[in-house]
Short mmCIF file of C-alpha atoms and ligand atoms in Angstrom, two decimals:
data_model
loop_
_atom_site.label_atom_id
_atom_site.label_comp_id
_atom_site.label_asym_id
_atom_site.label_seq_id
_atom_site.Cartn_x
_atom_site.Cartn_y
_atom_site.Cartn_z
CA MET A 1 175.84 49.70 -78.13
CA THR A 2 175.35 46.83 -80.62
CA LYS A 3 176.06 47.75 -84.21
CA ILE A 4 174.26 46.07 -87.11
CA ALA A 5 174.54 46.32 -90.89
CA VAL A 6 171.56 47.82 -92.72
CA ALA A 7 170.87 47.64 -96.46
CA ASN A 8 167.96 49.77 -97.66
CA GLY A 9 167.29 47.66 -100.74
CA ASP A 10 165.56 48.58 -103.99
CA GLY A 11 162.04 49.67 -104.98
CA ILE A 12 159.97 50.29 -101.83
CA GLY A 13 163.01 49.21 -99.71
CA PRO A 14 164.30 52.70 -98.80
CA GLU A 15 160.77 53.95 -97.91
CA ILE A 16 159.85 51.07 -95.62
CA MET A 17 163.33 50.93 -94.08
CA GLU A 18 163.14 54.65 -93.26
CA ALA A 19 159.72 54.12 -91.67
CA VAL A 20 160.92 51.18 -89.57
CA LEU A 21 164.11 52.93 -88.42
CA SER A 22 162.02 55.99 -87.45
CA VAL A 23 159.97 53.69 -85.18
CA PHE A 24 163.20 52.24 -83.73
CA LYS A 25 164.59 55.74 -83.17
CA ALA A 26 161.44 56.93 -81.39
CA ALA A 27 161.55 53.78 -79.23
CA LYS A 28 165.20 54.57 -78.37
CA VAL A 29 166.29 51.12 -79.54
CA PRO A 30 169.94 50.83 -78.46
CA LEU A 31 171.37 49.96 -81.88
CA GLU A 32 173.86 51.64 -84.18
CA TYR A 33 173.54 51.21 -87.93
CA ASP A 34 176.24 50.74 -90.52
CA PHE A 35 174.56 51.28 -93.92
CA VAL A 36 176.00 48.99 -96.60
CA ASP A 37 175.83 49.04 -100.40
CA MET A 38 173.77 46.10 -101.66
CA GLY A 39 171.11 45.62 -104.30
CA LYS A 40 170.30 46.15 -107.94
CA TRP A 41 171.93 49.59 -108.02
CA VAL A 42 175.20 48.07 -106.79
CA PHE A 43 174.91 45.35 -109.40
CA ASP A 44 174.42 48.07 -112.04
CA LYS A 45 177.73 49.62 -110.91
CA GLY A 46 179.48 46.41 -112.00
CA TYR A 47 179.54 44.33 -108.77
CA SER A 48 178.30 41.02 -110.14
CA ASN A 49 177.12 39.65 -106.76
CA GLY A 50 175.12 42.81 -105.96
CA MET A 51 177.28 43.97 -103.03
CA THR A 52 180.54 45.87 -102.64
CA PRO A 53 183.54 44.18 -100.96
CA ASP A 54 183.15 46.77 -98.15
CA ALA A 55 179.54 45.69 -97.62
CA GLN A 56 180.58 42.03 -97.43
CA GLN A 57 183.33 42.82 -94.93
CA THR A 58 181.04 44.94 -92.73
CA ILE A 59 178.30 42.27 -92.64
CA GLU A 60 180.80 39.51 -91.88
CA SER A 61 182.30 41.51 -89.03
CA LEU A 62 178.97 42.62 -87.50
CA GLY A 63 177.06 39.34 -87.92
CA ILE A 64 173.59 40.91 -88.34
CA LEU A 65 172.10 42.29 -91.55
CA PHE A 66 168.74 44.07 -91.56
CA LYS A 67 167.75 44.42 -95.18
CA GLY A 68 165.08 45.82 -97.44
CA PRO A 69 163.94 43.84 -100.48
CA MET A 70 166.31 43.71 -103.45
CA GLU A 71 165.52 43.41 -107.11
CA THR A 72 166.89 40.49 -109.08
CA PRO A 73 167.99 41.97 -112.43
CA LYS A 74 166.13 40.18 -115.19
CA GLY A 75 168.25 38.37 -117.74
CA LYS A 76 170.22 35.23 -118.11
CA GLY A 77 173.17 34.50 -115.88
CA VAL A 78 172.28 37.00 -113.16
CA LYS A 79 171.83 35.52 -109.71
CA SER A 80 169.55 36.96 -107.01
CA VAL A 81 171.53 38.98 -104.45
CA ASN A 82 169.03 37.81 -101.81
CA VAL A 83 169.75 34.15 -102.51
CA THR A 84 173.51 34.83 -102.83
CA ALA A 85 173.53 36.48 -99.38
CA ARG A 86 171.62 33.60 -97.75
CA LYS A 87 173.87 30.98 -99.33
CA THR A 88 177.23 32.73 -98.96
CA TRP A 89 176.72 33.23 -95.24
CA ASN A 90 175.09 29.86 -94.68
CA THR A 91 171.88 31.16 -93.16
CA TYR A 92 170.50 27.65 -93.30
CA ALA A 93 167.10 28.25 -91.70
CA ASN A 94 164.53 30.68 -92.99
CA LYS A 95 161.99 31.29 -90.24
CA ARG A 96 158.71 32.88 -91.24
CA THR A 97 155.95 33.52 -88.73
CA PHE A 98 152.31 33.95 -89.67
CA GLN A 99 149.88 35.09 -87.01
CA THR A 100 146.34 36.38 -86.92
CA LEU A 101 146.59 40.16 -86.66
CA HIS A 102 143.44 41.79 -85.34
CA GLY A 103 142.44 44.60 -87.69
CA VAL A 104 143.66 42.67 -90.71
CA ASP A 105 140.52 40.96 -91.96
CA THR A 106 140.86 37.53 -93.52
CA VAL A 107 138.46 34.65 -94.13
CA PHE A 108 139.83 33.00 -90.99
CA SER A 109 139.73 36.04 -88.71
CA LYS A 110 136.07 36.52 -89.70
CA ALA A 111 135.37 32.86 -88.91
CA GLY A 112 137.12 33.19 -85.53
CA ILE A 113 139.84 30.67 -86.47
CA PRO A 114 143.16 31.78 -84.92
CA ILE A 115 146.40 31.25 -86.85
CA ASP A 116 149.89 31.00 -85.38
CA ILE A 117 152.12 29.10 -87.78
CA THR A 118 155.91 29.21 -88.03
CA ILE A 119 157.38 27.90 -91.25
CA VAL A 120 161.04 26.87 -91.11
CA ARG A 121 162.31 26.58 -94.65
CA GLU A 122 165.69 25.10 -95.55
CA ASN A 123 167.52 28.04 -97.08
CA ILE A 124 170.66 26.87 -98.89
CA GLU A 125 170.07 23.66 -100.81
CA ASP A 126 167.46 22.11 -103.11
CA THR A 127 167.00 23.52 -106.61
CA TYR A 128 168.06 26.96 -105.29
CA GLY A 129 171.64 26.02 -106.08
CA GLY A 130 170.50 27.02 -109.57
CA ILE A 131 172.78 24.33 -111.02
CA GLU A 132 171.15 23.90 -114.39
CA HIS A 133 172.28 22.61 -117.78
CA MET A 134 170.73 22.18 -121.20
CA LEU A 135 171.47 18.50 -121.92
CA THR A 136 170.11 18.68 -125.45
CA HIS A 137 168.41 21.55 -127.24
CA ASP A 138 165.12 20.15 -125.90
CA VAL A 139 166.07 19.02 -122.41
CA ALA A 140 167.01 21.14 -119.38
CA LEU A 141 168.28 19.60 -116.16
CA SER A 142 168.23 21.11 -112.68
CA ARG A 143 170.24 19.47 -109.92
CA ARG A 144 168.50 19.23 -106.58
CA PHE A 145 170.87 18.80 -103.65
CA ILE A 146 169.51 17.66 -100.31
CA THR A 147 172.32 16.84 -97.89
CA ARG A 148 172.39 15.16 -94.50
CA PRO A 149 174.45 17.89 -92.75
CA GLY A 150 172.30 20.63 -94.33
CA SER A 151 169.08 18.89 -93.28
CA ILE A 152 170.44 18.35 -89.75
CA GLN A 153 171.24 22.08 -89.39
CA VAL A 154 167.78 23.31 -90.36
CA ILE A 155 165.75 20.56 -88.66
CA LYS A 156 167.71 20.88 -85.43
CA TYR A 157 167.06 24.62 -85.50
CA ALA A 158 163.32 23.99 -86.04
CA PHE A 159 163.11 21.60 -83.06
CA GLU A 160 165.08 23.95 -80.77
CA MET A 161 162.91 26.88 -81.81
CA ALA A 162 159.69 24.85 -81.33
CA LYS A 163 160.86 23.81 -77.85
CA LYS A 164 161.69 27.41 -76.85
CA LYS A 165 158.37 28.64 -78.25
CA GLY A 166 156.58 26.01 -76.14
CA THR A 167 154.85 24.44 -79.13
CA LYS A 168 153.38 20.97 -78.95
CA ARG A 169 153.42 19.97 -82.60
CA ILE A 170 156.16 20.03 -85.22
CA THR A 171 155.41 18.83 -88.73
CA CYS A 172 157.68 17.94 -91.64
CA GLY A 173 156.25 18.79 -95.06
CA HIS A 174 157.75 16.71 -97.89
CA LYS A 175 157.25 14.73 -101.08
CA ALA A 176 159.16 11.62 -100.00
CA ASN A 177 156.57 9.36 -101.63
CA ILE A 178 157.91 10.49 -105.03
CA MET A 179 161.42 11.81 -104.31
CA LYS A 180 162.44 8.90 -102.17
CA LEU A 181 166.14 9.72 -101.88
CA THR A 182 166.14 13.53 -101.58
CA ASP A 183 162.95 14.19 -99.62
CA GLY A 184 163.37 10.74 -98.07
CA LEU A 185 166.72 11.86 -96.59
CA PHE A 186 165.16 15.05 -95.23
CA LEU A 187 162.32 13.06 -93.65
CA ASP A 188 164.69 10.46 -92.15
CA VAL A 189 166.75 13.23 -90.54
CA PHE A 190 163.53 14.79 -89.20
CA TYR A 191 162.57 11.60 -87.35
CA GLU A 192 166.16 10.98 -86.19
CA ILE A 193 166.22 14.42 -84.54
CA ALA A 194 162.65 14.03 -83.24
CA LYS A 195 163.93 11.28 -80.93
CA GLU A 196 165.93 13.94 -79.04
CA TYR A 197 162.72 15.92 -78.36
CA PRO A 198 160.18 13.44 -76.93
CA GLU A 199 158.17 16.32 -75.45
CA LEU A 200 157.23 17.53 -78.95
CA LYS A 201 154.69 15.73 -81.12
CA ALA A 202 156.51 15.19 -84.41
CA ASP A 203 154.61 14.16 -87.53
CA ASP A 204 154.82 14.51 -91.28
CA VAL A 205 152.43 15.46 -94.08
CA ILE A 206 152.93 15.17 -97.84
CA VAL A 207 153.26 18.72 -99.14
CA ASP A 208 150.20 18.76 -101.42
CA ASP A 209 148.02 17.42 -98.60
CA LEU A 210 149.68 20.00 -96.31
CA CYS A 211 148.54 22.82 -98.62
CA MET A 212 144.98 21.53 -98.58
CA LYS A 213 145.00 21.16 -94.79
CA LEU A 214 146.56 24.61 -94.29
CA VAL A 215 143.79 26.34 -96.22
CA SER A 216 141.03 24.36 -94.50
CA ARG A 217 142.31 24.03 -90.87
CA PRO A 218 145.35 26.30 -90.39
CA ASP A 219 144.73 26.32 -86.63
CA LEU A 220 145.88 22.67 -86.44
CA PHE A 221 149.45 23.59 -87.41
CA ASP A 222 152.20 25.04 -85.29
CA VAL A 223 155.79 24.67 -86.56
CA VAL A 224 156.28 23.25 -90.05
CA VAL A 225 159.72 22.46 -91.50
CA LEU A 226 160.25 21.98 -95.23
CA THR A 227 162.88 21.84 -97.95
CA ASN A 228 163.69 25.08 -99.79
CA LEU A 229 161.31 25.25 -102.77
CA GLN A 230 158.36 23.61 -101.02
CA GLY A 231 158.96 25.90 -98.03
CA ASP A 232 159.02 28.95 -100.28
CA ILE A 233 155.65 28.08 -101.81
CA VAL A 234 154.00 27.00 -98.55
CA SER A 235 155.15 30.16 -96.75
CA ASP A 236 153.55 32.41 -99.37
CA LEU A 237 150.39 30.34 -98.97
CA CYS A 238 150.55 31.02 -95.22
CA ALA A 239 151.10 34.75 -95.89
CA GLY A 240 147.79 34.66 -97.78
CA LEU A 241 146.07 33.09 -94.75
CA VAL A 242 146.96 36.03 -92.49
CA GLY A 243 146.34 38.91 -94.90
CA GLY A 244 149.05 38.88 -97.56
CA LEU A 245 152.71 39.59 -98.09
CA GLY A 246 152.48 42.91 -96.26
CA PHE A 247 152.33 40.94 -92.98
CA ALA A 248 154.98 38.26 -93.51
CA PRO A 249 158.30 38.73 -91.67
CA SER A 250 161.32 36.50 -92.03
CA ALA A 251 164.62 35.70 -90.37
CA ASN A 252 167.49 33.91 -92.10
CA ILE A 253 169.35 32.15 -89.32
CA GLY A 254 172.94 30.93 -89.50
CA ASP A 255 175.55 30.08 -86.89
CA HIS A 256 177.57 33.25 -87.52
CA ILE A 257 175.44 35.64 -89.58
CA CYS A 258 171.68 36.28 -89.50
CA ILE A 259 169.65 38.28 -92.00
CA PHE A 260 166.30 39.84 -91.14
CA GLU A 261 164.02 40.90 -93.99
CA ALA A 262 160.38 40.92 -95.13
CA VAL A 263 159.14 38.03 -97.28
CA HIS A 264 157.86 40.39 -99.99
CA GLY A 265 159.85 41.89 -102.84
CA THR A 266 160.56 45.40 -104.07
CA ALA A 267 156.95 46.09 -105.22
CA PRO A 268 158.06 48.10 -108.26
CA ASP A 269 154.42 48.97 -109.04
CA ILE A 270 154.14 51.17 -105.93
CA ALA A 271 157.79 52.19 -105.37
CA GLY A 272 158.53 55.86 -104.70
CA LYS A 273 154.92 56.69 -103.78
CA ASN A 274 155.22 56.44 -99.98
CA ILE A 275 152.20 54.10 -99.87
CA ALA A 276 153.87 50.72 -99.12
CA ASN A 277 152.99 48.82 -95.97
CA PRO A 278 156.04 48.67 -93.65
CA THR A 279 154.46 46.06 -91.30
CA ALA A 280 156.35 43.00 -92.63
CA LEU A 281 159.71 44.76 -92.36
CA LEU A 282 158.78 46.09 -88.92
CA LEU A 283 157.79 42.57 -87.76
CA SER A 284 161.13 41.30 -89.15
CA GLY A 285 162.87 44.08 -87.20
CA ILE A 286 160.98 43.10 -84.04
CA GLY A 287 162.18 39.51 -84.56
CA MET A 288 165.72 40.88 -84.87
CA LEU A 289 165.38 42.85 -81.62
CA ARG A 290 164.24 39.67 -79.84
CA HIS A 291 167.17 37.78 -81.38
CA LEU A 292 169.51 40.44 -79.98
CA GLY A 293 167.87 40.17 -76.56
CA LEU A 294 166.30 43.66 -76.78
CA MET A 295 163.01 42.37 -75.38
CA GLU A 296 161.61 45.58 -73.87
CA ALA A 297 161.93 47.53 -77.10
CA ALA A 298 160.63 44.60 -79.15
CA ILE A 299 157.55 44.22 -76.99
CA MET A 300 156.74 47.93 -76.75
CA ILE A 301 156.93 48.28 -80.54
CA GLU A 302 154.98 45.09 -81.16
CA ASN A 303 152.19 46.11 -78.78
CA ALA A 304 152.01 49.54 -80.43
CA LEU A 305 151.86 47.92 -83.88
CA LEU A 306 149.10 45.48 -82.82
CA TYR A 307 147.16 48.34 -81.18
CA THR A 308 147.50 50.43 -84.36
CA LEU A 309 146.22 47.58 -86.54
CA GLU A 310 143.31 46.96 -84.14
CA SER A 311 142.40 50.66 -84.37
CA SER A 312 141.70 50.15 -88.11
CA VAL A 313 144.65 52.33 -89.07
CA HIS A 314 145.93 51.01 -92.37
CA THR A 315 147.96 51.55 -95.53
CA GLY A 316 146.33 51.20 -98.94
CA ASP A 317 146.91 47.45 -99.36
CA PHE A 318 144.60 46.28 -96.53
CA GLY A 319 141.93 47.27 -94.05
CA ASP A 320 138.55 48.97 -94.11
CA ARG A 321 138.20 50.80 -97.44
CA SER A 322 135.67 53.23 -95.89
CA ILE A 323 138.49 54.60 -93.69
CA PRO A 324 141.10 56.61 -95.63
CA SER A 325 144.48 54.88 -95.86
CA LEU A 326 147.69 56.39 -94.48
CA SER A 327 151.02 56.88 -96.21
CA THR A 328 154.00 54.76 -95.16
CA THR A 329 155.38 57.65 -93.09
CA ASP A 330 152.06 58.43 -91.37
CA PHE A 331 151.50 54.74 -90.61
CA ALA A 332 154.90 54.64 -88.87
CA ASN A 333 154.02 57.86 -86.99
CA ALA A 334 150.70 56.31 -85.88
CA ILE A 335 152.63 53.38 -84.38
CA ILE A 336 154.99 55.80 -82.59
CA GLY A 337 151.93 57.66 -81.26
CA ASN A 338 150.67 54.38 -79.76
CA PHE A 339 153.82 53.55 -77.76
CA GLY A 340 152.80 52.42 -74.26
CA LYS A 341 149.35 51.19 -75.37
CA GLU A 342 148.34 47.55 -75.27
CA PRO A 343 146.21 45.78 -77.85
CA ALA A 344 142.94 44.18 -76.70
CA HIS A 345 143.90 40.87 -78.32
CA ASN A 346 147.05 38.95 -77.39
CA PRO A 347 149.07 41.78 -75.77
CA LYS A 348 152.70 40.72 -75.43
CA PRO A 349 153.92 40.51 -71.83
CA TYR A 350 156.70 42.94 -70.89
CA MET A 351 159.99 41.12 -70.46
CA PRO A 352 163.35 42.42 -69.30
CA ASN A 353 166.12 42.65 -71.82
CA GLN A 354 168.23 39.53 -72.18
CA PRO A 355 171.40 40.85 -73.77
CA ALA A 356 172.57 38.50 -76.48
CA THR A 357 175.25 40.23 -78.47
CA PRO A 358 176.07 38.23 -81.57
CA THR A 359 179.18 36.10 -81.21
CA LEU A 360 181.70 37.57 -83.56
CA PHE A 361 184.69 35.75 -84.85
CA LYS A 362 186.62 35.41 -88.03
CA LEU A 363 186.70 32.17 -90.00
CA ASP A 364 189.95 31.39 -91.79
CA ASP A 365 188.83 28.20 -93.51
CA TYR A 366 185.52 27.07 -94.96
CA PRO A 367 183.82 24.83 -92.35
CA MET A 368 183.45 21.26 -93.68
CA LEU A 369 180.12 19.65 -92.80
CA GLU A 370 180.33 15.90 -92.98
CA SER A 371 178.57 13.10 -91.16
CA VAL A 372 180.17 9.78 -90.28
CA GLU A 373 180.26 7.23 -93.06
CA SER A 374 178.48 4.21 -91.63
CA GLN A 375 178.36 1.54 -94.32
CA GLN A 376 180.63 0.12 -96.94
CA GLU A 377 180.37 2.24 -100.09
CA ARG A 378 181.05 0.83 -103.56
CA ILE A 379 180.37 1.65 -107.21
CA VAL A 380 178.19 -0.93 -108.97
CA GLY A 381 177.34 0.79 -112.24
CA VAL A 382 176.58 3.99 -114.07
CA ASP A 383 173.72 5.91 -115.67
CA LEU A 384 174.85 7.40 -118.96
CA PHE A 385 172.48 10.04 -120.29
CA ILE A 386 172.66 10.17 -124.08
CA GLU A 387 171.22 12.36 -126.81
CA SER A 388 169.28 10.43 -129.43
CA ASN A 389 166.05 10.59 -131.38
CA GLU A 390 166.11 6.90 -132.23
CA GLN A 391 163.71 4.28 -130.89
CA PRO A 392 164.59 2.49 -127.61
CA SER A 393 165.18 -0.86 -129.30
CA VAL A 394 167.84 0.72 -131.57
CA ILE A 395 169.54 2.36 -128.60
CA ALA A 396 169.54 -0.97 -126.75
CA GLU A 397 171.02 -2.78 -129.72
CA LYS A 398 173.87 -0.26 -130.00
CA SER A 399 174.48 -0.10 -126.22
CA LEU A 400 174.58 -3.86 -125.75
CA LYS A 401 177.69 -4.00 -127.99
CA HIS A 402 179.68 -2.05 -125.39
CA THR A 403 179.13 -3.83 -122.10
CA LEU A 404 182.75 -5.17 -121.95
CA ASN A 405 181.73 -8.36 -120.09
CA ILE A 406 181.73 -6.21 -116.97
CA PHE A 407 178.38 -4.51 -117.22
CA LYS A 408 174.84 -5.49 -118.15
CA LEU A 409 172.37 -3.04 -119.67
CA VAL A 410 169.55 -3.04 -117.13
CA THR A 411 167.13 -0.43 -118.31
CA ILE A 412 166.70 2.47 -120.70
CA SER A 413 164.44 5.28 -119.55
CA ASN A 414 163.18 8.50 -121.04
CA ARG A 415 162.20 11.32 -118.66
CA GLY A 416 162.41 8.75 -115.83
CA THR A 417 160.02 6.22 -117.42
CA GLN A 418 161.34 2.83 -118.51
CA VAL A 419 161.09 2.27 -122.27
CA TRP A 420 163.34 -0.80 -122.56
CA PRO A 421 163.34 -3.81 -122.00
CA THR A 422 159.64 -3.30 -121.36
CA GLY A 423 157.48 -0.23 -121.75
CA SER A 424 154.57 1.14 -123.73
CA SER A 425 154.64 2.79 -127.13
CA PHE A 426 152.14 5.27 -125.68
CA THR A 427 155.01 6.87 -123.70
CA ASN A 428 156.06 10.10 -125.46
CA LEU A 429 159.80 10.40 -125.96
CA VAL A 430 162.22 13.33 -125.95
CA ASN A 431 165.70 13.25 -127.47
CA GLN A 432 167.45 12.22 -124.29
CA TYR A 433 167.65 8.78 -122.71
CA ALA A 434 169.24 7.33 -119.58
CA CYS A 435 171.01 4.01 -120.17
CA ARG A 436 171.63 2.18 -116.92
CA PHE A 437 174.57 -0.19 -116.77
CA GLU A 438 175.02 -2.33 -113.65
CA SER A 439 177.93 -4.63 -112.93
CA ILE A 440 177.46 -8.32 -113.62
CA GLY A 441 176.85 -10.19 -110.36
CA ASP A 442 176.76 -6.91 -108.41
CA ALA A 443 180.58 -6.88 -108.34
CA PRO A 444 182.31 -3.61 -107.47
CA VAL A 445 183.57 -1.71 -110.53
CA THR A 446 186.18 1.01 -110.80
CA GLN A 447 185.95 4.47 -112.29
CA VAL A 448 188.40 3.29 -114.96
CA ASP A 449 185.87 0.58 -116.01
CA ILE A 450 183.28 3.29 -116.30
CA VAL A 451 185.53 5.57 -118.35
CA GLU A 452 186.14 2.64 -120.70
CA LEU A 453 182.39 2.08 -121.05
CA TYR A 454 181.92 5.82 -121.60
CA LYS A 455 184.54 5.84 -124.39
CA ARG A 456 182.89 2.87 -126.07
CA LEU A 457 179.36 4.28 -125.88
CA ALA A 458 180.59 7.68 -127.10
CA GLN A 459 181.39 6.02 -130.42
CA ASP A 460 177.63 5.75 -131.02
CA PHE A 461 176.11 8.57 -128.99
CA LYS A 462 176.72 12.03 -127.57
CA ILE A 463 176.78 11.47 -123.81
CA CYS A 464 175.33 14.49 -122.03
CA SER A 465 175.57 13.50 -118.38
CA THR A 466 176.93 10.74 -116.16
CA GLU A 467 175.92 9.52 -112.70
CA LEU A 468 177.66 6.77 -110.79
CA LEU A 469 175.50 4.06 -109.24
CA ASN A 470 176.61 3.50 -105.66
CA LYS A 471 175.62 0.96 -103.07
CA TRP A 472 175.88 1.54 -99.32
CA GLY A 473 176.10 -2.02 -97.97
CA ASP A 474 173.13 -3.80 -99.57
CA LYS A 475 171.20 -0.58 -100.17
CA LYS A 476 170.98 0.93 -103.64
CA ALA A 477 171.89 4.62 -103.44
CA TYR A 478 169.90 5.46 -106.57
CA SER A 479 166.29 5.45 -107.64
CA LEU A 480 164.60 3.02 -110.00
CA ALA A 481 163.03 4.17 -113.27
CA GLN A 482 159.21 4.34 -113.31
CA GLY A 483 158.06 0.91 -114.42
CA GLN A 484 161.45 -0.75 -113.79
P1 NAI B 501 156.57 41.71 -104.72
O1 NAI B 501 156.46 41.07 -103.38
O2 NAI B 501 157.53 42.82 -104.85
O3 NAI B 501 155.13 42.28 -105.14
C1 NAI B 501 153.97 41.45 -105.27
C2 NAI B 501 152.72 42.31 -105.06
O4 NAI B 501 152.60 42.63 -103.66
C3 NAI B 501 152.76 43.66 -105.79
O5 NAI B 501 151.46 43.97 -106.22
C4 NAI B 501 153.20 44.64 -104.71
O6 NAI B 501 152.74 45.96 -104.91
C5 NAI B 501 152.60 44.03 -103.45
N1 NAI B 501 153.41 44.33 -102.26
C6 NAI B 501 154.58 43.73 -101.92
N2 NAI B 501 155.05 44.26 -100.79
C7 NAI B 501 154.18 45.21 -100.40
C8 NAI B 501 154.11 46.11 -99.29
N3 NAI B 501 155.07 46.15 -98.35
N4 NAI B 501 153.07 46.96 -99.22
C9 NAI B 501 152.11 46.94 -100.14
N5 NAI B 501 152.09 46.09 -101.20
C10 NAI B 501 153.12 45.24 -101.33
O7 NAI B 501 156.89 40.55 -105.76
P2 NAI B 501 157.36 40.62 -107.28
O8 NAI B 501 156.63 41.72 -108.00
O9 NAI B 501 157.24 39.24 -107.78
O10 NAI B 501 158.91 40.94 -107.23
C11 NAI B 501 159.46 42.25 -107.47
C12 NAI B 501 160.98 42.17 -107.28
O11 NAI B 501 161.30 41.85 -105.92
C13 NAI B 501 161.69 41.13 -108.14
O12 NAI B 501 162.88 41.69 -108.67
C14 NAI B 501 162.03 40.03 -107.17
O13 NAI B 501 163.18 39.32 -107.56
C15 NAI B 501 162.27 40.82 -105.90
N6 NAI B 501 162.06 40.04 -104.67
C16 NAI B 501 162.93 40.26 -103.65
C17 NAI B 501 162.77 39.59 -102.45
C18 NAI B 501 163.72 39.88 -101.34
O14 NAI B 501 164.45 40.86 -101.39
N7 NAI B 501 163.77 39.07 -100.29
C19 NAI B 501 161.69 38.61 -102.24
C20 NAI B 501 160.78 38.50 -103.36
C21 NAI B 501 160.99 39.18 -104.53
#
């Protein structure tokens, strides 16, 4: 029998996990559970990443984690155990499915508009690295990493999944019109991979437009792939379209370890009352059963759940208020009582089990993801970010003294807007500028040249951050300042 790791989680976690596992038990799901210690309570015991070493070892050896929601302790310096788990085990794709559920009334179900959207959200990179620094007492910086190998992993997964699901359309949501290098890279990779799937219609929509279109015509979308933060926001929007967080399941997919969990959090306001809705965790569990090839059990439970929802049986967070709501436990029992029944709408066809035991192996080294370097790379300058509350013309005057006959001062910007050599005195300034130095005649420069420039400029300013300016062939590998 396949063994999986289970973490109950915090808040409503233990209640909804118990309800879901009672449904699995009644359905005789052939799984064994190894309960692991993870969550806020483990963090409180002094394990700074929210899990015990035993838990980590068990999850890494079993390859599947079914988890309840976990609280992120409030306070500076404490990282979310949920995000740590996704990143540590490289679950690069977060798949969230949002479907019309009959019995869960929404604006769209009442209007007869069916919804079946799968959001694939990149799960490791973006601002979720949480790499942040105060550059001055007024200026905070967050680093946003979008990488080619990371984008390839998640976008490839999205195309494969769309193909298996038999979808026709796959859409990339992005903001490449503004973030030309980061979102631009993600979008480029999307269209590179699209060429391998000519049977799928691949298109892209700018993320703000996507939000507007999703709330007006959600039926036009099928699979949507996005970067991490945009995907997080858009998937909660989609949860709202189908009835709320109580109905949003998710799977965190990696090559070695997969984590199945609900989208919602620990719901501290209703924890311990046995009134939480276990549907999202149950749907996540059904996704896990499918992933493990346990199709018969997955389909029987899903049909029973859909039948139960259609019968107007509900917990307190949704459904017909004139019908009394059930507790978490009774809701689970109602589903068990409906085993063998088929919903009137979209019953799932019975399918034989397709055993797919997770491939287990031990990794000795960290896998290195790297794509082939295709063009000549060279350093042609540097952006030095300095702290100053002086006017741009004064900063220019001081900076120009230090160019060493190697560099020219090209632009000075403040919050990304050029303020020297041209600009507008209507631009508000903060006490942090970027001074861009490029090599004279576009000649390659060395890191030693840059250190020398740094030392010279440091005589006049506190330098808070440094970024090299690279060129790949003739292409600038850096953005221009607004107005440059
Ligand atoms: P939340 O999702 O826990 O709650 C938002 C609202 O939805 C609350 O009113 C809650 O009662 C309701 N709700 C959520 N799940 C429900 C369910 N199954 N049945 C009925 N009502 C439900 O979000 P919130 O309050 O922002 O976060 C609480 C904690 O959860 C935080 O510590 C947060 O970090 C953590 N969290 C954990 C996640 C995870 O483990 N994957 C995801 C999101 C938040």
